[in-house]
CSV table of C-alpha atoms (C1' of nucleotides) in Angstrom, one decimal:
chain,number,residue,atom,x,y,z
A,1,MET,CA,112.9,113.6,81.4
A,2,GLN,CA,109.2,113.8,82.2
A,3,ASP,CA,108.8,110.8,79.9
A,4,ILE,CA,111.2,108.6,82.0
A,5,PHE,CA,109.4,109.7,85.1
A,6,ARG,CA,105.9,109.1,83.7
A,7,GLU,CA,106.9,105.8,82.4
A,8,HIS,CA,108.3,104.8,85.8
A,9,ILE,CA,105.1,105.6,87.5
A,10,GLU,CA,102.8,104.1,84.8
A,11,LYS,CA,104.6,100.8,85.2
A,12,VAL,CA,102.6,100.6,88.5
A,13,ILE,CA,99.5,102.8,88.0
A,14,PRO,CA,98.1,104.2,84.8
A,15,LEU,CA,97.6,108.0,84.7
A,16,THR,CA,95.7,110.4,82.6
A,17,ASP,CA,97.5,113.5,81.3
A,18,GLU,CA,95.9,115.7,83.9
A,19,GLU,CA,96.8,113.3,86.6
A,20,PHE,CA,100.4,113.2,85.5
A,21,ALA,CA,100.5,117.0,85.4
A,22,PHE,CA,99.2,117.0,88.9
A,23,VAL,CA,101.8,114.5,90.1
A,24,PHE,CA,104.6,116.3,88.3
A,25,SER,CA,103.7,119.7,89.7
A,26,HIS,CA,104.8,118.4,93.2
A,27,PHE,CA,108.4,117.9,92.1
A,28,SER,CA,111.3,120.1,91.5
A,29,TYR,CA,114.1,119.3,89.1
A,30,GLN,CA,117.8,119.5,90.2
A,31,ARG,CA,121.1,118.8,88.7
A,32,TYR,CA,124.1,117.8,90.9
A,33,LYS,CA,127.8,117.4,90.0
A,34,LYS,CA,130.0,114.5,90.8
A,35,ARG,CA,131.1,114.6,94.5
A,36,GLN,CA,128.3,117.0,95.4
A,37,TYR,CA,126.1,116.2,98.4
A,38,LEU,CA,122.3,115.9,98.3
A,39,ILE,CA,122.2,115.2,102.0
A,40,ARG,CA,124.9,115.6,104.6
A,41,GLU,CA,124.9,113.9,108.0
A,42,ASP,CA,123.0,116.0,110.6
A,43,ASP,CA,121.2,117.9,107.9
A,44,HIS,CA,117.5,118.3,108.0
A,45,VAL,CA,116.3,116.1,105.2
A,46,GLU,CA,114.1,118.2,102.9
A,47,HIS,CA,113.5,115.8,100.1
A,48,ALA,CA,113.2,112.3,98.7
A,49,TYR,CA,114.8,112.0,95.3
A,50,PHE,CA,113.9,110.2,92.1
A,51,VAL,CA,117.1,109.6,90.1
A,52,VAL,CA,116.5,110.5,86.5
A,53,SER,CA,120.1,109.9,85.5
A,54,GLY,CA,123.4,109.4,87.2
A,55,LEU,CA,124.5,107.5,90.3
A,56,LEU,CA,124.3,108.2,94.0
A,57,LYS,CA,125.6,106.6,97.1
A,58,LEU,CA,123.8,106.5,100.5
A,59,GLU,CA,126.6,106.3,103.1
A,60,TYR,CA,126.9,105.9,106.8
A,61,THR,CA,130.0,106.9,108.8
A,62,ASP,CA,130.5,104.9,112.0
A,63,LEU,CA,132.2,105.9,115.2
A,64,SER,CA,135.7,105.0,114.0
A,65,ALA,CA,135.1,107.1,110.9
A,66,LYS,CA,134.8,104.1,108.6
A,67,ARG,CA,132.4,104.7,105.7
A,68,HIS,CA,129.8,102.1,104.8
A,69,ILE,CA,127.5,102.2,101.8
A,70,VAL,CA,123.9,101.4,102.6
A,71,SER,CA,122.8,101.7,99.0
A,72,PHE,CA,123.6,102.8,95.6
A,73,ALA,CA,120.9,104.7,93.7
A,74,MET,CA,120.9,104.6,90.0
A,75,GLU,CA,118.5,105.6,87.2
A,76,ASP,CA,114.9,104.9,88.1
A,77,TRP,CA,115.5,104.7,91.9
A,78,TRP,CA,114.1,106.5,94.8
A,79,GLU,CA,116.5,107.5,97.5
A,80,THR,CA,116.9,109.6,100.6
A,81,ASP,CA,117.6,109.0,104.3
A,82,PHE,CA,114.1,107.6,104.7
A,83,MET,CA,114.1,107.5,108.5
A,84,ALA,CA,115.1,111.2,108.7
A,85,TYR,CA,112.7,112.1,105.9
A,86,PHE,CA,109.6,110.5,107.4
A,87,ASN,CA,110.3,111.1,111.0
A,88,GLY,CA,111.6,114.7,110.6
A,89,THR,CA,114.8,113.7,112.5
A,90,LYS,CA,118.3,114.7,111.4
A,91,ALA,CA,120.1,112.7,108.8
A,92,THR,CA,122.3,109.9,110.0
A,93,MET,CA,123.5,109.2,106.5
A,94,SER,CA,124.8,111.2,103.6
A,95,LEU,CA,123.7,111.1,100.0
A,96,GLN,CA,126.4,112.0,97.5
A,97,CYS,CA,126.9,111.9,93.8
A,98,ILE,CA,129.2,109.3,92.3
A,99,GLU,CA,128.5,110.7,88.9
A,100,ASP,CA,126.8,113.9,87.7
A,101,THR,CA,123.2,113.2,88.6
A,102,ASP,CA,119.7,114.6,87.7
A,103,VAL,CA,117.0,114.2,90.2
A,104,LEU,CA,113.3,115.0,90.9
A,105,CYS,CA,112.8,116.3,94.4
A,106,LEU,CA,109.8,115.7,96.6
A,107,SER,CA,109.3,117.4,99.9
A,108,LEU,CA,107.5,115.6,102.7
A,109,ALA,CA,104.7,118.2,102.6
A,110,ASP,CA,104.3,117.7,98.9
A,111,TYR,CA,104.5,113.9,99.4
A,112,HIS,CA,101.5,114.1,101.7
A,113,LYS,CA,99.6,116.5,99.4
A,114,LEU,CA,100.3,114.2,96.5
A,115,CYS,CA,99.0,111.2,98.3
A,116,SER,CA,95.8,112.9,99.5
A,117,GLY,CA,95.2,114.6,96.2
A,118,LEU,CA,95.6,111.5,94.2
A,119,LYS,CA,94.9,108.2,96.1
A,120,LYS,CA,96.5,106.2,93.3
A,121,MET,CA,99.9,107.6,94.3
A,122,GLU,CA,99.5,106.2,97.8
A,123,ARG,CA,99.3,102.7,96.2
A,124,PHE,CA,102.2,103.6,94.0
A,125,PHE,CA,104.4,104.5,97.0
A,126,LEU,CA,103.1,101.4,98.9
A,127,LYS,CA,104.3,99.3,96.0
A,128,LYS,CA,107.7,101.0,95.9
A,129,SER,CA,108.0,100.7,99.7
A,130,ASN,CA,107.2,97.0,99.5
A,131,SER,CA,109.7,96.3,96.8
A,132,GLY,CA,112.3,98.2,98.8
A,133,HIS,CA,111.5,96.1,101.9
A,134,ILE,CA,111.8,92.9,99.9
A,135,ALA,CA,115.1,94.1,98.3
A,136,SER,CA,116.5,94.9,101.8
A,137,GLN,CA,115.5,91.4,103.0
A,138,GLN,CA,117.4,89.9,100.1
A,139,ARG,CA,120.5,91.8,101.0
A,140,ILE,CA,120.2,90.7,104.6
A,141,LEU,CA,119.9,87.1,103.3
A,142,SER,CA,123.1,87.5,101.3
A,143,PHE,CA,124.9,88.6,104.5
A,144,LEU,CA,123.5,85.5,106.3
A,145,THR,CA,124.2,82.9,103.6
A,146,SER,CA,127.2,84.1,101.7
A,147,ASN,CA,130.9,84.9,102.1
A,148,ALA,CA,132.7,87.9,100.5
A,149,LYS,CA,133.3,86.2,97.1
A,150,GLU,CA,129.7,85.1,96.9
A,151,ARG,CA,128.3,88.4,97.8
A,152,TYR,CA,130.6,90.1,95.3
A,153,ASP,CA,129.4,87.7,92.5
A,154,GLN,CA,125.8,88.3,93.4
A,155,LEU,CA,126.2,92.0,93.2
A,156,LEU,CA,127.9,91.9,89.8
A,157,GLN,CA,125.2,89.6,88.5
A,158,GLN,CA,122.4,91.9,89.8
A,159,TYR,CA,124.0,95.2,88.7
A,160,PRO,CA,126.7,94.5,86.1
A,161,SER,CA,127.0,98.2,85.3
A,162,LEU,CA,128.2,99.0,88.8
A,163,PHE,CA,131.4,97.3,88.0
A,164,GLN,CA,132.2,99.8,85.3
A,165,ARG,CA,130.8,102.9,87.1
A,166,VAL,CA,132.1,102.7,90.7
A,167,PRO,CA,135.6,102.2,92.2
A,168,LYS,CA,136.2,98.9,93.9
A,169,THR,CA,136.8,100.7,97.2
A,170,LEU,CA,133.1,101.6,97.1
A,171,LEU,CA,132.0,98.1,96.2
A,172,ALA,CA,133.9,96.9,99.2
A,173,ALA,CA,132.2,99.4,101.4
A,174,TYR,CA,128.9,98.2,100.1
A,175,LEU,CA,129.7,94.5,100.6
A,176,GLY,CA,131.0,95.0,104.1
A,177,ILE,CA,134.6,93.8,103.3
A,178,SER,CA,137.9,95.6,103.2
A,179,ARG,CA,139.2,96.8,99.8
A,180,GLU,CA,142.2,94.5,100.2
A,181,THR,CA,140.0,91.5,100.5
A,182,LEU,CA,137.9,92.5,97.5
A,183,SER,CA,141.1,93.0,95.5
A,184,ARG,CA,142.1,89.5,96.3
A,185,LEU,CA,138.8,87.9,95.2
A,186,SER,CA,139.1,88.2,91.5
A,187,TYR,CA,141.2,85.2,90.5
B,1,MET,CA,92.3,90.3,121.0
B,2,GLN,CA,90.3,92.7,118.9
B,3,ASP,CA,91.4,95.4,121.3
B,4,ILE,CA,95.1,94.7,120.7
B,5,PHE,CA,94.5,94.7,117.0
B,6,ARG,CA,92.4,97.9,117.0
B,7,GLU,CA,94.9,99.7,119.2
B,8,HIS,CA,97.7,98.6,116.9
B,9,ILE,CA,96.0,100.2,113.9
B,10,GLU,CA,94.8,103.3,115.8
B,11,LYS,CA,98.4,104.1,116.7
B,12,VAL,CA,98.6,105.1,113.1
B,13,ILE,CA,95.1,106.0,111.9
B,14,PRO,CA,92.0,106.7,114.0
B,15,LEU,CA,89.0,104.5,113.2
B,16,THR,CA,85.3,104.7,113.9
B,17,ASP,CA,83.6,101.6,115.2
B,18,GLU,CA,82.1,100.9,111.8
B,19,GLU,CA,85.4,101.3,110.1
B,20,PHE,CA,87.1,99.0,112.5
B,21,ALA,CA,84.3,96.4,112.0
B,22,PHE,CA,84.9,96.7,108.3
B,23,VAL,CA,88.6,96.2,108.7
B,24,PHE,CA,88.2,93.3,111.1
B,25,SER,CA,85.8,91.5,108.8
B,26,HIS,CA,88.7,90.9,106.3
B,27,PHE,CA,90.7,88.9,108.8
B,28,SER,CA,90.4,85.4,110.1
B,29,TYR,CA,91.7,84.2,113.4
B,30,GLN,CA,94.0,81.3,113.8
B,31,ARG,CA,95.9,79.5,116.6
B,32,TYR,CA,99.1,77.6,116.0
B,33,LYS,CA,101.0,75.4,118.3
B,34,LYS,CA,104.8,75.6,118.9
B,35,ARG,CA,106.7,74.1,116.0
B,36,GLN,CA,103.7,74.3,113.7
B,37,TYR,CA,104.3,75.9,110.3
B,38,LEU,CA,102.3,78.8,109.0
B,39,ILE,CA,104.2,78.7,105.7
B,40,ARG,CA,106.5,76.0,104.3
B,41,GLU,CA,109.1,76.5,101.6
B,42,ASP,CA,107.4,76.1,98.1
B,43,ASP,CA,104.0,76.6,99.5
B,44,HIS,CA,101.6,79.0,97.9
B,45,VAL,CA,101.5,81.9,100.3
B,46,GLU,CA,97.9,82.6,101.2
B,47,HIS,CA,98.1,85.1,104.0
B,48,ALA,CA,100.0,87.8,105.7
B,49,TYR,CA,99.8,87.5,109.5
B,50,PHE,CA,99.4,89.9,112.3
B,51,VAL,CA,100.8,88.3,115.5
B,52,VAL,CA,98.4,88.8,118.4
B,53,SER,CA,100.5,86.7,120.8
B,54,GLY,CA,103.4,84.3,120.6
B,55,LEU,CA,106.5,84.2,118.5
B,56,LEU,CA,107.4,83.2,115.0
B,57,LYS,CA,110.6,82.8,113.0
B,58,LEU,CA,110.9,83.6,109.3
B,59,GLU,CA,113.6,81.2,108.1
B,60,TYR,CA,115.5,80.6,104.9
B,61,THR,CA,117.3,77.3,104.1
B,62,ASP,CA,120.3,77.6,101.8
B,63,LEU,CA,121.7,75.2,99.3
B,64,SER,CA,123.9,73.5,102.0
B,65,ALA,CA,120.8,73.0,104.1
B,66,LYS,CA,121.9,75.6,106.6
B,67,ARG,CA,119.1,77.6,108.2
B,68,HIS,CA,119.1,81.3,108.5
B,69,ILE,CA,116.6,83.5,110.4
B,70,VAL,CA,115.5,86.4,108.3
B,71,SER,CA,113.3,87.7,111.1
B,72,PHE,CA,111.6,87.0,114.4
B,73,ALA,CA,108.0,88.1,114.6
B,74,MET,CA,106.6,88.8,118.0
B,75,GLU,CA,103.4,90.4,119.4
B,76,ASP,CA,102.2,93.4,117.3
B,77,TRP,CA,104.2,92.4,114.2
B,78,TRP,CA,103.2,91.7,110.6
B,79,GLU,CA,104.9,88.8,109.0
B,80,THR,CA,104.8,86.6,105.9
B,81,ASP,CA,107.1,85.8,103.0
B,82,PHE,CA,106.3,89.2,101.5
B,83,MET,CA,107.9,88.5,98.1
B,84,ALA,CA,105.8,85.4,97.6
B,85,TYR,CA,102.7,87.0,99.1
B,86,PHE,CA,102.7,90.1,96.8
B,87,ASN,CA,104.0,88.5,93.7
B,88,GLY,CA,102.0,85.3,93.9
B,89,THR,CA,105.2,83.2,93.7
B,90,LYS,CA,106.1,80.2,95.8
B,91,ALA,CA,107.5,80.7,99.2
B,92,THR,CA,111.3,80.7,99.5
B,93,MET,CA,111.1,80.9,103.2
B,94,SER,CA,109.2,79.1,106.0
B,95,LEU,CA,107.3,80.8,108.8
B,96,GLN,CA,107.2,78.7,111.9
B,97,CYS,CA,106.1,79.0,115.6
B,98,ILE,CA,108.8,79.2,118.3
B,99,GLU,CA,105.9,79.5,120.8
B,100,ASP,CA,102.2,78.9,120.7
B,101,THR,CA,101.0,81.7,118.5
B,102,ASP,CA,97.7,83.5,117.8
B,103,VAL,CA,97.5,85.4,114.5
B,104,LEU,CA,95.0,87.3,112.4
B,105,CYS,CA,95.3,86.3,108.7
B,106,LEU,CA,94.8,88.5,105.7
B,107,SER,CA,94.6,87.1,102.2
B,108,LEU,CA,96.0,89.1,99.3
B,109,ALA,CA,92.5,89.5,97.9
B,110,ASP,CA,91.2,90.8,101.2
B,111,TYR,CA,94.2,93.0,101.5
B,112,HIS,CA,93.2,94.7,98.2
B,113,LYS,CA,89.6,94.8,99.1
B,114,LEU,CA,90.5,96.4,102.4
B,115,CYS,CA,92.7,99.0,100.8
B,116,SER,CA,90.1,100.0,98.2
B,117,GLY,CA,87.2,99.9,100.6
B,118,LEU,CA,89.0,102.1,103.1
B,119,LYS,CA,91.7,104.3,101.8
B,120,LYS,CA,93.0,105.0,105.2
B,121,MET,CA,94.2,101.5,105.4
B,122,GLU,CA,96.4,102.1,102.4
B,123,ARG,CA,98.2,104.7,104.4
B,124,PHE,CA,98.4,102.4,107.3
B,125,PHE,CA,100.1,99.7,105.3
B,126,LEU,CA,102.3,102.3,103.7
B,127,LYS,CA,103.5,103.4,107.1
B,128,LYS,CA,104.1,99.8,108.2
B,129,SER,CA,106.0,99.1,105.0
B,130,ASN,CA,108.1,102.2,105.4
B,131,SER,CA,109.0,101.2,109.0
B,132,GLY,CA,109.8,97.7,107.9
B,133,HIS,CA,112.1,99.1,105.2
B,134,ILE,CA,113.8,101.3,107.7
B,135,ALA,CA,114.3,98.5,110.1
B,136,SER,CA,115.8,96.3,107.4
B,137,GLN,CA,118.2,99.1,106.5
B,138,GLN,CA,119.3,99.3,110.2
B,139,ARG,CA,119.9,95.5,110.2
B,140,ILE,CA,122.0,95.9,107.1
B,141,LEU,CA,123.9,98.6,108.7
B,142,SER,CA,124.7,96.5,111.7
B,143,PHE,CA,126.1,93.8,109.4
B,144,LEU,CA,128.3,96.6,107.7
B,145,THR,CA,129.5,98.2,110.9
B,146,SER,CA,129.6,95.6,113.6
B,147,ASN,CA,131.2,92.3,114.5
B,148,ALA,CA,129.5,89.3,116.1
B,149,LYS,CA,129.7,90.6,119.7
B,150,GLU,CA,128.4,94.0,118.8
B,151,ARG,CA,125.5,92.7,116.8
B,152,TYR,CA,124.6,90.4,119.6
B,153,ASP,CA,124.6,93.3,122.1
B,154,GLN,CA,122.5,95.4,119.8
B,155,LEU,CA,120.0,92.6,119.4
B,156,LEU,CA,119.7,92.2,123.1
B,157,GLN,CA,119.3,95.9,123.7
B,158,GLN,CA,116.6,96.1,121.0
B,159,TYR,CA,114.7,93.0,122.0
B,160,PRO,CA,115.7,91.9,125.5
B,161,SER,CA,112.8,89.5,125.7
B,162,LEU,CA,114.3,87.4,122.9
B,163,PHE,CA,117.1,86.3,125.2
B,164,GLN,CA,114.6,84.6,127.4
B,165,ARG,CA,112.3,83.3,124.7
B,166,VAL,CA,114.5,81.7,122.1
B,167,PRO,CA,117.4,79.2,122.1
B,168,LYS,CA,120.8,80.7,121.4
B,169,THR,CA,121.1,78.5,118.4
B,170,LEU,CA,118.4,80.6,116.8
B,171,LEU,CA,119.9,83.8,117.9
B,172,ALA,CA,123.1,82.8,116.2
B,173,ALA,CA,121.1,81.9,113.0
B,174,TYR,CA,119.7,85.4,113.1
B,175,LEU,CA,123.0,87.1,113.7
B,176,GLY,CA,124.8,85.2,111.0
B,177,ILE,CA,127.3,83.5,113.2
B,178,SER,CA,127.9,80.0,114.4
B,179,ARG,CA,126.3,78.8,117.6
B,180,GLU,CA,129.8,78.1,119.0
B,181,THR,CA,131.0,81.6,118.3
B,182,LEU,CA,127.8,83.0,120.0
B,183,SER,CA,128.4,80.7,123.0
B,184,ARG,CA,131.9,82.1,123.4
B,185,LEU,CA,130.8,85.7,123.3
B,186,SER,CA,129.4,86.2,126.7
B,187,TYR,CA,132.3,86.8,128.9
C,1,DT,C1',108.9,56.8,132.6
C,2,DG,C1',112.1,56.1,129.3
C,3,DT,C1',114.2,57.3,124.9
C,4,DA,C1',115.3,60.5,121.4
C,5,DA,C1',116.0,65.0,120.1
C,6,DT,C1',117.5,69.5,121.2
C,7,DC,C1',120.4,72.8,123.5
C,8,DT,C1',124.7,74.4,125.3
C,9,DG,C1',129.6,74.7,126.4
C,10,DT,C1',134.3,74.0,125.3
C,11,DG,C1',138.8,72.4,123.2
C,12,DA,C1',141.6,71.9,118.9
C,13,DT,C1',142.4,73.4,114.5
C,14,DG,C1',141.9,75.6,109.9
C,15,DT,C1',140.0,79.3,107.0
C,16,DT,C1',138.5,83.7,106.1
C,17,DT,C1',139.0,88.3,106.5
C,18,DG,C1',141.1,92.6,108.5
C,19,DT,C1',145.1,95.6,109.3
C,20,DC,C1',149.4,97.7,108.3
C,21,DA,C1',152.8,98.8,105.1
C,22,DC,C1',154.5,99.9,100.7
C,23,DA,C1',154.5,100.8,95.7
C,24,DC,C1',152.7,102.5,91.7
C,25,DA,C1',149.1,104.2,88.4
C,26,DA,C1',145.5,107.4,87.2
C,27,DC,C1',143.5,111.6,87.6
C,28,DA,C1',142.4,116.4,89.1
C,29,DA,C1',143.6,121.0,90.1
C,30,DA,C1',146.8,124.9,90.3
D,1,DT,C1',154.3,120.5,84.5
D,2,DT,C1',153.9,119.7,89.3
D,3,DT,C1',151.6,118.2,93.3
D,4,DG,C1',148.1,116.2,95.9
D,5,DT,C1',144.4,113.0,96.0
D,6,DT,C1',142.3,108.8,94.9
D,7,DG,C1',142.3,104.1,93.3
D,8,DT,C1',144.5,99.6,93.1
D,9,DG,C1',147.5,95.5,94.0
D,10,DT,C1',150.2,92.7,97.1
D,11,DG,C1',153.0,90.8,101.1
D,12,DA,C1',153.2,89.8,106.1
D,13,DC,C1',150.9,89.1,110.0
D,14,DA,C1',147.0,89.2,113.4
D,15,DA,C1',142.3,88.7,114.7
D,16,DA,C1',137.7,86.9,114.0
D,17,DC,C1',135.1,83.3,113.1
D,18,DA,C1',133.9,78.5,111.3
D,19,DT,C1',134.2,73.7,111.7
D,20,DC,C1',134.7,69.3,113.9
D,21,DA,C1',134.4,66.6,117.9
D,22,DC,C1',132.8,65.5,122.3
D,23,DA,C1',130.1,65.8,126.6
D,24,DG,C1',126.6,66.9,129.8
D,25,DA,C1',122.1,69.1,130.5
D,26,DT,C1',117.4,69.9,129.3
D,27,DT,C1',113.2,69.1,126.9
D,28,DA,C1',109.8,66.6,123.9
D,29,DC,C1',106.8,63.1,123.5
D,30,DA,C1',105.2,58.3,122.9
DNA sequence: TGTAATCTGTGATGTTTGTCACACAACAAA
DNA sequence: TTTGTTGTGTGACAAACATCACAGATTACA
């Protein structure tokens, strides 16, 4: 598990053994069961999570109680309600397990300690944040340019494994279409 | 103009005069006229831009030649085709003036020099990137939760000045609806 | 100053997608 | 097993939105 995590970081910045030990010491390890919540709406958001194995959904519930999936988080992803995490505000989204999931947890205090203790990590998080921003922009573009069927195809092409791992109802909630429409797409 | 820029940075991290001079030395100043391009599709993307004054649009043209606005960039915003900028790939989007616009330009080489020369700036860019990511997620959420009229209202509430400054055709291209539909919304 | 390009509104019409309703299968928990 | 919950497909209908067409107004610029 440390290996996966170390490799993940070293894809961006090389680390000595001591440096990695320092980095790793800021995290705690947690296992969650399917359907368990890591974050509930209105919670104080303690941690950002690195997904070691499993699958999470970041979900927003609107005024009419409809649920929308902002993001899936699979192996090798970082996830949390970032707005609440960084600003210390209450969670507007929930983070819940679709499968049993193992994560590494990083508190905001430890995040800051980590960044000041090892400047390389600031670059690491900058890189991650940049890629996240770019990925979000791509998702926005797919809303602008594509209809339901096209967005569905793009999603399957990008993350083929999702098709096996999550119910179609959730894929619909991610794509912004009704489950009925999604059901009628596959011809 | 330096003042605006310095204030913008000092909202996040305080700087001494020497530090600001160091930061500023990495930028070049440019003025662009309405309709001029800062980046064209397939260009090599030389710079990221800080908008001192004016208004830009970041635009993507799809296969059927329809134009979609990924983002407006007004005073105090950073903009470029970030994917192309960071990865050194060719631009997939264009960046064009809606009004006469003054910008500060930062090459990727200077960006890296700046970050290594003054570690504070890495934190600055991390903060900016995080907010950008959060903003994109909000935009995704508005696609998931809201219809055309609601998205339009949200946009006007967030950036009332856009209503005065940009033609409705462009607002429609940002909201992902046809200009005709937008025209029929305001009742 | 004149000509072209852009911007905007609006009608008519068709397509896409959502909503409601129902049925049935798969699965989980007691 | 039984019973509830979740997931999926499908028909009928309504709502949202796109497209095409046209017209008048405004703006760019040579």
